[in-house]
Amino acid sequence: MIQQMIQILNNPTSQNIKKIQLPLTKDIFEILNLLEKEGYLKILKYSTLPKGQKKKNIIQIKKQLSEPSLKAKKITNIWHIKQVSKPSRKVYLNYNNITQLYKFGLGISIFKTSKGILTDKECIWNKVGGEWLFKIF
């Protein structure tokens, strides 16, 4: 499901589409809230479809912000999302390797850790490592 979310978020970047719909799972919900906190997108509304359809929960988001949200300190746009961990190849990093990635400071990386889904800065602050899901730059 995360791979599908990355593809959906990455495709409208080049087409300049502002609203998209995603199936909502627990991991996707945490990732979207994290991206909203970082200022990459704004969640507009949650809605549910009738029970007979396969995708029951749909989330509608706006990718480009016209003004900063209360949580975000800056306005940033998603230029490119690259998936690092794939179903065929999982990439795990410990705390020391995350600090080496963070030195460059271009974009953010998202990790799935024992403390939930965190950014690279939060992983450094909490001194935890985990599965490197994707990076945004």
Tab-separated table of C-alpha atoms in Angstrom, residues 5-117:
chain	number	residue	atom	x	y	z
A	5	MET	CA	0.789	5.822	-2.213
A	6	ILE	CA	4.268	6.841	-3.410
A	7	GLN	CA	3.303	6.275	-7.044
A	8	ILE	CA	0.091	8.280	-6.640
A	9	LEU	CA	1.926	11.150	-4.924
A	10	ASN	CA	4.778	11.091	-7.448
A	11	ASN	CA	2.710	11.096	-10.664
A	12	PRO	CA	0.696	14.276	-10.074
A	13	THR	CA	3.933	16.113	-9.249
A	14	SER	CA	4.791	16.348	-12.913
A	15	GLN	CA	1.179	16.952	-13.981
A	16	ASN	CA	0.580	19.743	-11.413
A	17	ILE	CA	-2.615	18.141	-10.050
A	18	LYS	CA	-3.561	19.601	-6.684
A	19	LYS	CA	-6.085	17.076	-5.312
A	20	ILE	CA	-5.706	13.307	-5.242
A	21	GLN	CA	-7.421	10.409	-3.484
A	22	LEU	CA	-5.715	7.600	-1.583
A	23	PRO	CA	-6.940	4.437	0.159
A	24	LEU	CA	-6.493	4.975	3.896
A	25	THR	CA	-4.606	2.500	6.096
A	26	LYS	CA	-2.889	3.024	9.450
A	27	ASP	CA	0.609	3.429	7.945
A	28	ILE	CA	-0.590	5.756	5.183
A	29	PHE	CA	-2.482	7.821	7.757
A	30	GLU	CA	0.682	8.230	9.880
A	31	ILE	CA	2.803	9.101	6.834
A	32	LEU	CA	0.318	11.709	5.588
A	33	ASN	CA	0.087	13.319	9.031
A	34	LEU	CA	3.890	13.424	9.158
A	35	LEU	CA	4.075	15.038	5.708
A	36	GLU	CA	1.434	17.568	6.765
A	37	LYS	CA	3.467	18.407	9.875
A	38	GLU	CA	6.570	18.929	7.711
A	39	GLY	CA	4.640	21.207	5.316
A	40	TYR	CA	4.635	19.040	2.172
A	41	LEU	CA	0.860	18.687	1.902
A	42	LYS	CA	-2.440	19.606	3.536
A	43	ILE	CA	-5.174	17.104	4.348
A	44	LEU	CA	-8.528	18.427	3.135
A	45	LYS	CA	-11.069	15.776	4.093
A	46	TYR	CA	-11.688	12.134	4.936
A	47	SER	CA	-14.598	10.266	3.419
A	48	THR	CA	-15.844	6.688	3.241
A	49	LEU	CA	-17.364	4.780	0.356
A	50	PRO	CA	-20.233	2.250	0.605
A	51	LYS	CA	-19.258	-1.124	2.092
A	52	GLY	CA	-19.743	-3.008	-1.177
A	53	GLN	CA	-16.690	-1.419	-2.792
A	54	LYS	CA	-13.145	-2.629	-2.136
A	55	LYS	CA	-11.555	0.682	-1.092
A	56	LYS	CA	-13.644	1.765	1.875
A	57	ASN	CA	-11.698	4.790	3.135
A	58	ILE	CA	-10.578	7.603	0.853
A	59	ILE	CA	-8.476	10.601	1.822
A	60	GLN	CA	-8.331	13.764	-0.242
A	61	ILE	CA	-5.233	15.948	0.049
A	62	LYS	CA	-3.847	19.108	-1.468
A	63	LYS	CA	-0.202	18.787	-2.486
A	64	GLN	CA	0.929	22.393	-2.862
A	65	LEU	CA	0.327	24.865	-0.083
A	66	SER	CA	-0.502	28.470	-0.819
A	67	GLU	CA	0.215	29.539	2.752
A	68	PRO	CA	1.986	27.765	5.610
A	69	SER	CA	-0.162	25.730	7.972
A	70	LEU	CA	-0.030	26.331	11.714
A	71	LYS	CA	2.159	23.264	12.257
A	72	ALA	CA	4.542	23.828	9.335
A	73	LYS	CA	7.201	26.513	9.554
A	74	LYS	CA	7.861	26.665	5.821
A	75	ILE	CA	6.155	26.041	2.508
A	76	THR	CA	7.695	23.190	0.551
A	77	ASN	CA	6.648	21.360	-2.572
A	78	ILE	CA	7.128	17.682	-3.340
A	79	TRP	CA	9.479	17.577	-6.320
A	80	HIS	CA	10.279	13.877	-6.331
A	81	ILE	CA	9.594	10.880	-4.099
A	82	LYS	CA	11.914	7.884	-4.315
A	83	GLN	CA	11.029	4.597	-2.689
A	84	VAL	CA	14.028	2.999	-0.997
A	85	SER	CA	12.613	-0.130	0.676
A	86	LYS	CA	10.691	-2.353	-1.687
A	87	PRO	CA	8.938	-5.664	-1.070
A	88	SER	CA	11.842	-7.493	-2.712
A	89	ARG	CA	14.580	-5.493	-0.926
A	90	LYS	CA	14.207	-4.015	2.548
A	91	VAL	CA	16.727	-1.362	3.588
A	92	TYR	CA	17.395	-0.950	7.317
A	93	LEU	CA	19.594	1.765	8.795
A	94	ASN	CA	20.839	2.201	12.320
A	95	TYR	CA	21.238	5.519	14.111
A	96	ASN	CA	24.816	6.148	12.905
A	97	ASN	CA	23.952	5.792	9.208
A	98	ILE	CA	20.949	8.113	9.495
A	99	THR	CA	23.174	10.897	10.815
A	100	GLN	CA	25.365	10.576	7.709
A	101	LEU	CA	22.290	10.969	5.479
A	102	TYR	CA	21.077	13.976	7.442
A	103	LYS	CA	24.330	15.940	6.902
A	104	PHE	CA	23.375	16.707	3.296
A	105	GLY	CA	20.046	18.277	4.367
A	106	LEU	CA	18.222	18.064	1.030
A	107	GLY	CA	14.655	16.887	1.625
A	108	ILE	CA	13.587	14.379	4.258
A	109	SER	CA	13.657	10.627	4.675
A	110	ILE	CA	10.815	8.619	6.212
A	111	PHE	CA	11.577	5.614	8.452
A	112	LYS	CA	9.385	2.923	9.984
A	113	THR	CA	10.776	2.340	13.469
A	114	SER	CA	9.705	0.674	16.695
A	115	LYS	CA	8.400	4.088	17.823
A	116	GLY	CA	6.203	4.518	14.740
A	117	ILE	CA	6.808	6.265	11.442
